[in-house]
Coordinates of C-alpha atoms and ligand atoms in Angstrom, one line a residue:
M1 CA 16.8 35.8 -20.9
D2 CA 15.8 33.4 -18.0
V3 CA 14.5 34.8 -14.8
T4 CA 16.5 33.2 -11.9
S5 CA 15.7 35.4 -8.9
I6 CA 13.0 37.8 -7.5
S7 CA 15.5 40.6 -7.5
Q8 CA 16.4 40.0 -10.9
A9 CA 12.8 40.1 -12.1
M10 CA 12.2 43.1 -10.4
Q11 CA 14.9 44.7 -11.8
L12 CA 13.6 43.9 -15.4
H13 CA 10.2 45.1 -14.5
A14 CA 11.9 48.4 -13.4
Q15 CA 14.1 48.9 -16.4
A16 CA 10.8 48.1 -18.6
L17 CA 9.0 50.6 -16.6
K18 CA 11.8 53.3 -17.1
L19 CA 12.1 52.5 -20.7
G20 CA 8.5 53.6 -21.0
S21 CA 7.3 50.1 -22.5
Q22 CA 3.7 49.5 -22.1
P23 CA 3.0 46.7 -19.8
H24 CA 2.0 44.1 -22.0
H25 CA 1.7 40.3 -21.9
H26 CA 5.0 39.4 -23.8
N27 CA 6.9 41.4 -21.6
Y28 CA 5.5 40.2 -18.4
S29 CA 4.7 36.7 -19.0
K30 CA 8.4 35.3 -18.1
L31 CA 8.5 37.6 -15.1
F32 CA 4.9 36.8 -13.8
T33 CA 5.2 32.9 -14.3
F34 CA 8.6 33.0 -12.1
S35 CA 7.0 35.2 -9.5
A36 CA 3.7 32.9 -9.2
L37 CA 5.3 29.8 -9.6
S38 CA 8.8 29.3 -8.6
P39 CA 9.6 28.2 -5.0
S40 CA 11.7 31.6 -5.1
G41 CA 9.0 33.7 -6.4
D42 CA 6.8 36.2 -4.9
L43 CA 3.3 35.7 -4.9
N44 CA 2.1 39.4 -4.0
Y45 CA 4.6 40.8 -6.7
A46 CA 2.7 38.2 -9.3
R47 CA -0.7 39.8 -8.1
L48 CA 0.6 43.1 -8.9
I49 CA 1.7 42.4 -12.3
L50 CA -1.8 40.8 -12.8
N51 CA -3.4 43.7 -11.5
S52 CA -1.2 46.2 -13.6
L53 CA -2.3 44.6 -17.0
Q54 CA -5.3 46.1 -18.6
T55 CA -6.5 43.2 -20.3
P56 CA -4.6 39.8 -18.7
N57 CA -5.5 37.1 -20.7
S58 CA -6.2 33.4 -19.4
Y59 CA -2.9 32.2 -19.0
F60 CA -2.1 35.0 -16.4
W61 CA -5.6 34.4 -14.6
N62 CA -5.2 30.7 -14.6
T63 CA -1.7 30.8 -13.3
M64 CA -2.5 33.2 -10.5
V65 CA -5.4 30.6 -9.5
R66 CA -3.0 27.8 -9.8
A67 CA -0.3 29.5 -7.5
Y68 CA -2.8 30.5 -5.0
S69 CA -4.1 27.1 -4.8
E70 CA -0.7 25.8 -3.8
S71 CA 0.2 28.5 -1.5
S72 CA -0.5 28.9 2.2
D73 CA -3.6 30.7 1.5
P74 CA -5.7 28.7 -1.2
F75 CA -8.9 30.5 -0.2
E76 CA -7.4 33.5 -2.4
S77 CA -7.7 30.9 -5.5
I78 CA -11.3 30.5 -4.9
S79 CA -11.8 34.5 -4.6
L80 CA -10.2 35.0 -8.0
F81 CA -12.1 32.2 -9.6
I82 CA -15.5 33.9 -8.2
A83 CA -13.9 37.3 -9.7
M84 CA -13.5 35.6 -13.0
K85 CA -17.0 34.0 -12.7
L86 CA -18.7 37.7 -11.7
E87 CA -16.9 39.7 -14.2
Q88 CA -18.5 38.1 -16.9
P89 CA -19.4 39.6 -19.3
S90 CA -17.6 42.8 -18.8
A91 CA -14.6 41.2 -20.5
I92 CA -12.2 42.2 -17.7
A93 CA -11.7 38.6 -16.6
P94 CA -11.7 35.8 -19.0
R95 CA -14.4 33.0 -18.5
P96 CA -12.8 30.2 -16.6
D97 CA -12.0 27.4 -18.7
K98 CA -10.9 23.8 -18.5
F99 CA -7.3 24.9 -17.2
T100 CA -9.0 26.9 -14.0
Y101 CA -11.1 24.2 -12.6
P102 CA -8.3 21.6 -11.6
F103 CA -6.6 24.2 -9.2
V104 CA -10.1 25.5 -8.1
V105 CA -10.6 21.8 -7.0
K106 CA -7.1 21.6 -5.5
A107 CA -7.9 24.8 -3.4
C108 CA -11.0 23.0 -2.2
S109 CA -9.4 20.2 -1.0
R110 CA -6.4 22.1 0.7
L111 CA -9.0 24.2 2.3
K112 CA -10.7 20.7 3.5
D113 CA -14.1 22.1 2.5
A114 CA -16.3 19.4 1.4
N115 CA -19.1 21.4 0.7
L116 CA -17.5 23.9 -1.3
G117 CA -15.9 21.4 -3.2
K118 CA -19.2 19.6 -4.0
Q119 CA -20.5 23.1 -5.1
V120 CA -17.5 23.4 -7.4
H121 CA -18.2 19.9 -8.8
C122 CA -21.8 20.8 -9.6
L123 CA -20.5 23.9 -11.4
I124 CA -18.1 21.7 -13.4
C125 CA -21.2 19.4 -14.6
K126 CA -23.0 22.7 -15.5
V127 CA -20.4 24.0 -17.6
G128 CA -20.0 20.5 -19.2
F129 CA -16.4 20.0 -18.3
D130 CA -17.2 16.8 -16.2
S131 CA -15.7 14.5 -18.7
D132 CA -12.2 16.1 -18.9
R133 CA -9.7 13.9 -17.7
Y134 CA -7.6 16.6 -15.8
I135 CA -10.6 17.9 -14.1
C136 CA -11.7 14.4 -13.0
N137 CA -8.7 13.5 -11.8
S138 CA -8.4 16.6 -9.4
L139 CA -12.0 15.8 -8.5
I140 CA -11.1 12.1 -7.5
H141 CA -8.2 13.4 -5.5
M142 CA -10.3 15.9 -3.7
Y143 CA -12.8 13.2 -2.9
M144 CA -10.2 11.0 -1.4
K145 CA -8.9 13.8 0.7
F146 CA -12.3 14.1 2.0
N147 CA -12.5 10.4 2.6
D148 CA -15.4 10.4 0.4
L149 CA -14.6 7.1 -1.2
G150 CA -18.0 6.8 -2.8
S151 CA -18.0 10.2 -4.7
A152 CA -14.3 9.4 -6.0
R153 CA -15.4 6.2 -7.2
K154 CA -18.5 7.7 -9.2
V155 CA -16.4 10.2 -10.7
F156 CA -14.0 7.6 -11.6
D157 CA -16.5 5.1 -13.1
R158 CA -18.0 8.0 -15.3
M159 CA -14.9 9.1 -16.7
P160 CA -14.6 8.1 -20.6
D161 CA -11.0 8.6 -21.0
R162 CA -8.9 7.3 -17.6
D163 CA -5.3 7.4 -17.4
V164 CA -2.7 6.0 -15.0
V165 CA -3.3 8.9 -12.6
S166 CA -7.0 8.4 -12.2
W167 CA -6.4 4.7 -11.8
T168 CA -3.7 5.1 -9.1
S169 CA -5.7 7.7 -7.2
V170 CA -8.6 5.3 -6.7
I171 CA -6.3 2.3 -5.9
D172 CA -4.5 4.1 -3.4
G173 CA -7.6 5.5 -2.0
L174 CA -9.0 1.9 -1.4
V175 CA -5.6 0.9 0.2
D176 CA -6.0 3.6 2.5
N177 CA -9.4 2.9 3.7
G178 CA -8.3 -0.8 4.5
R179 CA -10.0 -2.0 1.1
G180 CA -6.9 -4.0 -0.1
I181 CA -8.9 -6.8 -2.0
E182 CA -10.7 -4.1 -4.0
A183 CA -7.5 -2.3 -4.7
I184 CA -5.9 -5.4 -6.1
K185 CA -8.9 -6.2 -8.3
L186 CA -9.3 -2.5 -9.6
F187 CA -5.3 -2.9 -10.3
D188 CA -5.9 -6.1 -12.3
E189 CA -8.7 -4.4 -14.1
M190 CA -6.2 -1.5 -14.9
I191 CA -3.8 -3.8 -16.3
D192 CA -6.5 -5.6 -18.5
S193 CA -7.5 -2.2 -20.0
G194 CA -4.0 -1.9 -21.1
I195 CA -2.7 0.9 -18.9
E196 CA 0.9 0.9 -17.9
P197 CA 1.3 1.3 -14.0
N198 CA 4.0 4.0 -13.0
D199 CA 5.9 4.2 -9.6
A200 CA 2.9 5.4 -7.6
T201 CA 0.7 2.6 -8.7
I202 CA 3.2 -0.2 -7.9
V203 CA 3.6 1.2 -4.4
S204 CA -0.1 1.2 -4.0
V205 CA -0.4 -1.9 -5.0
L206 CA 2.3 -3.2 -3.0
R207 CA 0.9 -1.5 0.0
A208 CA -2.3 -3.3 -0.9
C209 CA -0.5 -6.8 -0.8
A210 CA 1.4 -5.9 2.3
E211 CA -2.1 -5.5 3.8
T212 CA -3.9 -8.4 2.5
G213 CA -1.1 -10.6 2.3
A214 CA -1.2 -11.2 -1.6
L215 CA 2.3 -12.3 -2.2
E216 CA 1.5 -13.6 -5.5
V217 CA 0.2 -10.0 -6.8
G218 CA 3.3 -8.5 -4.8
R219 CA 5.7 -10.7 -7.1
R220 CA 3.8 -9.8 -10.1
A221 CA 4.2 -6.1 -9.2
Q222 CA 7.8 -6.6 -9.0
R223 CA 8.1 -8.3 -12.3
I224 CA 6.4 -5.4 -13.8
V225 CA 9.0 -3.0 -11.9
K226 CA 11.6 -5.1 -13.7
E227 CA 9.9 -5.2 -17.2
Q228 CA 9.2 -1.7 -17.4
E229 CA 12.7 -0.8 -15.9
L230 CA 11.1 1.5 -13.5
G231 CA 14.3 1.3 -11.7
L232 CA 14.5 0.4 -8.0
K233 CA 13.5 3.9 -6.8
S234 CA 13.5 4.3 -3.2
N235 CA 9.9 4.5 -2.5
V236 CA 9.4 1.4 -4.9
S237 CA 12.1 -0.5 -3.3
T238 CA 10.9 0.5 0.3
A239 CA 7.3 -0.7 -0.5
L240 CA 8.9 -4.1 -1.7
I241 CA 10.8 -4.8 1.4
D242 CA 7.8 -4.2 3.5
M243 CA 5.4 -6.3 1.2
Y244 CA 7.8 -9.1 1.1
S245 CA 8.3 -9.1 5.0
K246 CA 4.6 -8.4 5.7
C247 CA 3.6 -11.4 3.4
G248 CA 5.9 -13.7 5.5
C249 CA 8.9 -13.8 3.0
I250 CA 11.8 -12.4 5.0
D251 CA 14.4 -13.7 2.6
S252 CA 12.9 -12.0 -0.2
A253 CA 12.8 -8.9 1.7
R254 CA 16.3 -9.2 2.3
N255 CA 17.1 -9.9 -1.4
V256 CA 15.5 -6.7 -2.3
F257 CA 17.1 -4.9 0.3
N258 CA 20.6 -6.0 -0.9
E259 CA 20.0 -5.0 -4.3
V260 CA 19.4 -1.4 -3.4
F261 CA 22.2 0.7 -4.3
D262 CA 21.8 3.7 -2.1
K263 CA 20.0 2.5 0.9
D264 CA 18.2 5.5 2.7
V265 CA 16.5 5.4 6.2
C266 CA 13.3 4.6 4.8
A267 CA 14.8 1.3 3.2
W268 CA 16.9 0.5 6.2
T269 CA 13.7 1.0 8.7
A270 CA 11.5 -1.4 6.6
M271 CA 14.3 -4.0 6.6
I272 CA 14.9 -3.7 10.5
H273 CA 11.1 -3.8 10.9
G274 CA 10.6 -6.9 9.0
L275 CA 13.2 -8.7 11.0
A276 CA 11.8 -7.4 14.3
S277 CA 8.1 -8.6 13.3
H278 CA 9.6 -11.9 12.4
G279 CA 11.3 -12.3 15.7
M280 CA 14.6 -12.1 14.3
S281 CA 15.5 -9.5 16.9
R282 CA 19.3 -10.0 16.9
E283 CA 19.3 -9.5 13.0
A284 CA 17.3 -6.5 13.6
L285 CA 19.4 -5.0 15.8
D286 CA 22.7 -5.9 13.9
S287 CA 21.2 -4.1 11.0
F288 CA 20.7 -1.1 13.1
A289 CA 24.2 -1.0 13.9
E290 CA 25.2 -1.6 10.3
M291 CA 22.8 1.3 9.3
K292 CA 24.7 3.4 11.7
N293 CA 28.1 2.6 10.6
S294 CA 27.3 3.3 6.9
G295 CA 26.2 6.9 8.1
V296 CA 22.6 7.1 7.9
M297 CA 20.9 8.7 10.8
P298 CA 17.7 7.0 12.3
D299 CA 14.4 8.7 12.7
E300 CA 11.4 7.9 14.8
R301 CA 10.2 5.3 12.7
T302 CA 13.5 3.6 12.9
M303 CA 13.6 3.5 16.6
T304 CA 10.1 2.1 16.8
A305 CA 11.4 -0.9 14.9
V306 CA 14.5 -1.2 17.0
L307 CA 12.3 -1.1 20.2
T308 CA 9.9 -3.6 18.6
A309 CA 12.9 -6.0 17.9
C310 CA 13.6 -5.8 21.8
R311 CA 9.9 -5.8 22.8
N312 CA 9.3 -9.2 20.8
A313 CA 12.4 -10.6 22.3
G314 CA 11.5 -9.7 25.9
W315 CA 15.0 -7.6 26.1
M316 CA 14.1 -5.1 28.7
T317 CA 17.9 -4.0 29.3
E318 CA 18.6 -3.5 25.6
A319 CA 15.1 -1.7 25.1
Y320 CA 16.1 0.6 28.0
H321 CA 19.5 1.5 26.5
Y322 CA 18.1 2.3 23.2
F323 CA 15.3 4.6 24.8
K324 CA 17.7 6.4 26.4
D325 CA 20.0 6.8 23.4
M326 CA 17.2 8.3 21.3
K327 CA 17.2 11.7 22.7
K328 CA 20.7 11.9 23.8
K329 CA 22.6 10.4 20.7
Y330 CA 20.0 11.3 17.9
G331 CA 17.6 13.9 19.3
I332 CA 14.5 12.0 18.8
K333 CA 11.9 12.8 21.4
P334 CA 10.2 9.6 22.2
N335 CA 6.6 9.4 21.1
L336 CA 3.8 7.1 22.6
Q337 CA 4.7 4.3 20.4
H338 CA 8.3 4.1 22.1
H339 CA 7.0 4.5 25.4
G340 CA 4.5 1.8 24.6
C341 CA 7.3 -0.8 23.8
I342 CA 8.7 -0.6 27.5
V343 CA 5.4 -0.5 28.9
D344 CA 4.6 -3.5 27.2
L345 CA 8.2 -5.4 28.1
Y346 CA 7.3 -4.4 31.9
A347 CA 3.6 -5.6 31.6
R348 CA 4.4 -8.8 30.2
S349 CA 7.2 -9.5 32.5
G350 CA 4.5 -9.0 35.4
K351 CA 6.1 -5.8 36.7
L352 CA 3.1 -4.0 37.0
T353 CA 4.0 -1.3 39.3
E354 CA 6.9 -0.5 37.3
A355 CA 4.6 -0.1 34.1
E356 CA 2.3 2.2 36.1
D357 CA 5.1 4.4 37.4
F358 CA 6.6 4.7 34.0
I359 CA 3.4 5.7 32.5
R360 CA 2.8 8.4 35.0
K361 CA 6.4 9.8 34.8
M362 CA 6.7 9.8 31.0
G363 CA 5.8 13.4 30.4
V364 CA 3.7 12.6 27.3
K365 CA -0.1 11.9 28.1
A366 CA -0.7 8.2 27.9
D367 CA -3.7 7.2 25.6
A368 CA -6.1 4.6 26.0
V369 CA -4.0 1.9 24.2
L370 CA -1.3 2.2 26.7
W371 CA -3.4 1.9 29.5
R372 CA -4.9 -1.0 28.0
T373 CA -1.5 -2.7 27.9
V374 CA -1.2 -2.5 31.4
I375 CA -4.6 -3.8 32.2
W376 CA -4.4 -6.4 29.6
A377 CA -1.3 -7.7 31.7
C378 CA -3.5 -7.4 34.7
R379 CA -5.8 -10.1 33.6
I380 CA -2.9 -12.4 32.5
H381 CA -1.3 -12.0 35.8
G382 CA -4.3 -12.1 37.6
D383 CA -4.3 -8.9 39.3
T384 CA -7.9 -7.6 39.1
D385 CA -8.0 -5.3 41.6
R386 CA -5.2 -3.1 39.8
A387 CA -7.2 -3.5 36.7
E388 CA -10.4 -2.3 38.2
R389 CA -8.8 0.6 40.1
L390 CA -6.9 1.7 36.8
I391 CA -10.2 1.8 34.7
K392 CA -11.7 3.9 37.5
D393 CA -8.8 6.2 38.4
I394 CA -7.1 7.1 35.2
D395 CA -8.1 10.2 33.0
V396 CA -8.4 8.4 29.8
D397 CA -11.3 8.0 27.4
F398 CA -12.3 4.3 27.9
T399 CA -15.4 4.7 25.6
D400 CA -14.0 2.6 23.0
P401 CA -15.3 -0.8 22.2
G402 CA -11.7 -2.4 22.8
S403 CA -11.6 -1.1 26.6
Y404 CA -14.9 -2.6 27.2
V405 CA -14.2 -5.8 25.9
L406 CA -11.1 -5.9 27.6
L407 CA -12.6 -5.0 31.1
S408 CA -15.6 -7.5 30.4
N409 CA -12.9 -10.1 29.8
I410 CA -11.1 -9.2 33.2
Y411 CA -14.5 -9.5 35.0
A412 CA -15.0 -13.0 33.2
S413 CA -11.4 -14.3 34.4
A414 CA -12.2 -13.3 37.8
G415 CA -15.6 -14.9 37.8
K416 CA -17.3 -11.9 38.4
W417 CA -20.3 -12.6 36.1
H418 CA -22.4 -9.7 37.3
D419 CA -20.0 -7.1 36.7
K420 CA -19.2 -8.6 33.5
A421 CA -23.0 -8.5 32.5
M422 CA -23.2 -4.5 33.7
C423 CA -20.2 -4.2 31.4
R424 CA -21.8 -5.5 28.2
E425 CA -24.8 -4.0 29.1
T426 CA -23.1 -0.4 29.1
M427 CA -21.6 -1.5 25.8
N428 CA -24.8 -2.4 24.2
R429 CA -26.6 0.8 25.5
Q430 CA -23.9 3.2 23.8
G431 CA -24.0 1.0 20.6
L432 CA -20.4 0.2 20.6
V433 CA -19.5 -3.0 18.6
K434 CA -16.3 -4.7 18.9
A435 CA -14.2 -5.1 15.5
P436 CA -14.9 -8.7 14.5
G437 CA -11.8 -11.1 14.0
S438 CA -11.1 -11.7 10.4
S439 CA -8.4 -13.6 8.6
K440 CA -7.3 -13.7 4.9
I441 CA -5.7 -16.4 2.9
E442 CA -4.3 -16.0 -0.6
I443 CA -4.8 -19.0 -2.9
D444 CA -3.8 -18.9 -6.3
G445 CA -3.5 -15.0 -6.4
S446 CA -6.7 -14.6 -5.0
V447 CA -7.5 -13.5 -1.4
Y448 CA -10.0 -15.1 0.6
E449 CA -11.4 -13.4 4.0
F450 CA -13.3 -15.3 6.8
T451 CA -14.8 -13.7 9.9
A452 CA -15.4 -16.2 12.8
G453 CA -18.4 -18.5 12.3
D454 CA -18.5 -17.2 8.6
S455 CA -20.7 -19.5 6.4
S456 CA -21.0 -16.7 3.5
H457 CA -18.0 -18.6 1.5
I458 CA -19.5 -20.8 -1.5
E459 CA -17.7 -23.5 -0.1
A460 CA -18.6 -23.2 3.5
H461 CA -19.9 -26.8 3.6
N462 CA -16.7 -28.4 2.5
I463 CA -14.8 -26.0 4.8
Y464 CA -16.8 -27.0 8.0
E465 CA -16.5 -30.9 7.0
K466 CA -12.7 -30.2 6.6
L467 CA -12.6 -28.6 9.9
D468 CA -14.3 -31.4 11.5
E469 CA -11.9 -33.8 10.2
I470 CA -8.8 -31.7 11.3
Y471 CA -10.4 -31.6 14.8
K472 CA -10.7 -35.3 15.2
K473 CA -7.1 -36.0 13.8
L474 CA -5.6 -33.4 16.1
T475 CA -7.7 -34.7 19.2
E476 CA -6.2 -38.1 18.5
E477 CA -2.6 -36.4 18.8
G478 CA -3.5 -34.6 22.2
Y479 CA -5.0 -31.4 21.2
K480 CA -7.3 -29.9 23.8
P481 CA -9.4 -26.7 23.3
E482 CA -8.3 -23.9 25.7
L483 CA -11.6 -23.4 26.8
S484 CA -10.5 -20.3 29.0
E485 CA -10.1 -18.4 26.1
V486 CA -13.9 -18.4 25.6
L487 CA -15.3 -15.8 28.1
L488 CA -18.8 -16.4 27.8
E489 CA -21.2 -18.2 30.3
V490 CA -21.6 -21.2 28.3
D491 CA -21.2 -24.8 28.9
D492 CA -18.0 -26.5 27.5
E493 CA -19.3 -28.2 24.4
E494 CA -20.6 -24.5 23.1
K495 CA -17.0 -23.1 24.1
A496 CA -15.2 -25.8 21.9
F497 CA -17.7 -25.3 19.2
Q498 CA -16.9 -21.3 19.3
L499 CA -13.3 -21.8 19.4
L500 CA -13.4 -24.1 16.4
H501 CA -14.9 -21.4 14.5
H502 CA -12.2 -18.7 14.9
S503 CA -11.5 -17.1 11.6
E504 CA -7.8 -18.5 11.2
K505 CA -9.2 -22.0 11.7
L506 CA -11.7 -21.5 8.8
A507 CA -8.8 -19.8 6.7
I508 CA -6.6 -22.7 7.3
S509 CA -9.1 -25.4 6.7
Y510 CA -9.8 -23.7 3.3
G511 CA -6.0 -23.6 2.6
L512 CA -5.8 -27.3 3.6
I513 CA -8.6 -28.1 0.9
K514 CA -7.3 -25.9 -1.7
T515 CA -3.6 -26.4 -1.8
K516 CA -1.2 -29.3 -2.7
P517 CA 0.4 -31.4 0.1
G518 CA 3.6 -29.9 1.5
S519 CA 2.8 -26.4 0.3
Q520 CA 3.3 -23.3 2.7
L521 CA 0.2 -21.7 3.9
R522 CA 0.2 -17.9 5.1
I523 CA -2.8 -16.3 6.9
V524 CA -3.1 -12.7 8.0
K525 CA -5.2 -11.9 11.0
N526 CA -6.3 -8.5 12.0
L527 CA -6.5 -9.1 15.9
R528 CA -3.9 -10.9 18.1
S529 CA -3.8 -14.6 17.8
C530 CA -5.5 -16.6 20.8
E531 CA -3.9 -19.3 22.7
D532 CA -6.1 -21.9 21.4
C533 CA -5.6 -21.0 17.7
H534 CA -1.9 -20.9 18.4
S535 CA -1.7 -24.4 19.6
F536 CA -4.0 -25.6 16.8
M537 CA -1.7 -24.2 14.1
K538 CA 1.4 -25.9 15.7
L539 CA -0.3 -29.1 15.7
I540 CA -1.7 -28.8 12.1
S541 CA 1.8 -28.0 11.2
R542 CA 3.1 -31.3 12.3
V543 CA 0.3 -33.4 11.8
Y544 CA -0.3 -32.3 8.3
E545 CA 3.3 -31.6 7.4
R546 CA 2.8 -27.9 6.4
E547 CA 4.6 -24.7 6.8
I548 CA 2.2 -22.1 8.2
I549 CA 2.8 -18.4 8.5
V550 CA 0.3 -16.5 10.4
R551 CA 0.7 -12.5 10.8
D552 CA -1.3 -11.2 13.7
R553 CA -1.8 -7.8 14.7
I554 CA 1.3 -7.8 17.0
R555 CA 3.9 -10.1 14.8
F556 CA 4.6 -13.2 12.8
H557 CA 4.3 -16.8 13.8
H558 CA 6.0 -19.4 11.8
F559 CA 4.9 -22.5 12.5
R560 CA 7.0 -25.7 11.5
D561 CA 7.0 -29.3 13.0
G562 CA 4.7 -28.4 15.9
I563 CA 6.8 -25.3 16.9
C564 CA 6.4 -21.6 16.5
S565 CA 8.9 -19.3 16.0
C566 CA 7.9 -16.9 18.6
G567 CA 8.6 -19.6 21.2
D568 CA 5.0 -19.0 22.6
Y569 CA 5.7 -15.4 23.7
W570 CA 3.7 -13.0 21.7
Ligands
ZN1 ZN1 -8.4 -18.2 18.1
ZN2 ZN1 3.6 -18.1 17.7

């Protein structure tokens, strides 16, 4: 007889006791398993059964350790494990075996106790289970949870027998840590070693492709999905839509989207977000309307996508309309990101007082990012006084490098070189370092990354030579470096030199060397594109007759025939 509810389980137990049957393993195993592991079970009851048995075997102990490791009180799992260790050799508790450790490790990771986790790992090595696949997989998972990629990698590298779970955990961890290029390399190794990927692997590698702009690898992953008949599961199709749109192929994203039979909120959101970031704001809002018509309710992330569409088009009225609807119609409380879209719209259009008022009245504590949006706009609109006042007045931690760089830029634009120097000095004293600009370009399925002034590439010499040639050609066509973008006290020649070596220009130069005339070039940049690089790309697209797609931190720019899809608004 199957046990399906806890009351039924208790009845069976009571009957057994009434009939005088001795508490024995066989009678209790079903009852116990149900109480311990079923979502409608009862952990305390399971423990009672365990305690009532005279010599419970390792199945009972391990099941109990497992149940606790997944419960709201994972520490009980550790106590039980310690009891198993200590009761040796009195034979009341069995010795922990290879089925015990994965759950003890799981308990450590759920307790977020890295020290305990390391101790358990030592113990595992001591008792000789350190090459057991399941135990290793749980260790990898635990170290990933602790953000200790190094230790996870060590466990993985020493494993004699890895399965798809081991590979996927490490690939996923690399993606989480922004190391997409390595994740893709590992994925290739996995395929070469004959391991077939599953859904989770595909989702991880698609995330890596989205991050790095590795379109070819993404396409290959889609072929694997088709070949292995993994089916378009919701998480896979959403990852595909996201990958295609982040790699600049909004049409392919739409094709995948159209093939999804049962579109859930994640698929819709990925599509709307893709359209929004490509500057197709009208289509994004149309999709949103279609989604609601089909009976799918938006969530927080959908609304971020909708407001992003309005922001990228500079549509204040529409944005405000959706913003108000959020709470009233869908019961979604606006978060910082939603507020950020409205602030951004005010700030860009120069309504700095409105932006400031909006932040002060929004009822959610603003963070440095939100205030920086306003301060950044102060720089664009030349309102240095407001910027200085805000930085002094507002109760936000501006000790991140981004804020200092911004402040020092504001001083530089206003010609306040002394203040700027002081600001830089504070930054240096506090050891704050600005994230360097970097650009990635995929060529023949491999991703190459460049930082500004980078000379580490094996073909650096050719890249710089090509760049000189491009510079000459563009100058003939009227290109003038946007010297005001360089906020250093250096002469114009040095400013032009620095601009020319921005990371996306190195990437485009390499792209022009390595690809056939007429083929499309795609670049992923980690920061916002500067004015100079933007006009540089526009000219290249015309002079070299190339379609160039640049994804910067904010949005996509499709350059063609000397024009950009953003209409120079970004
Ligand atoms: Zn630039
Ligand atoms: Zn643009």
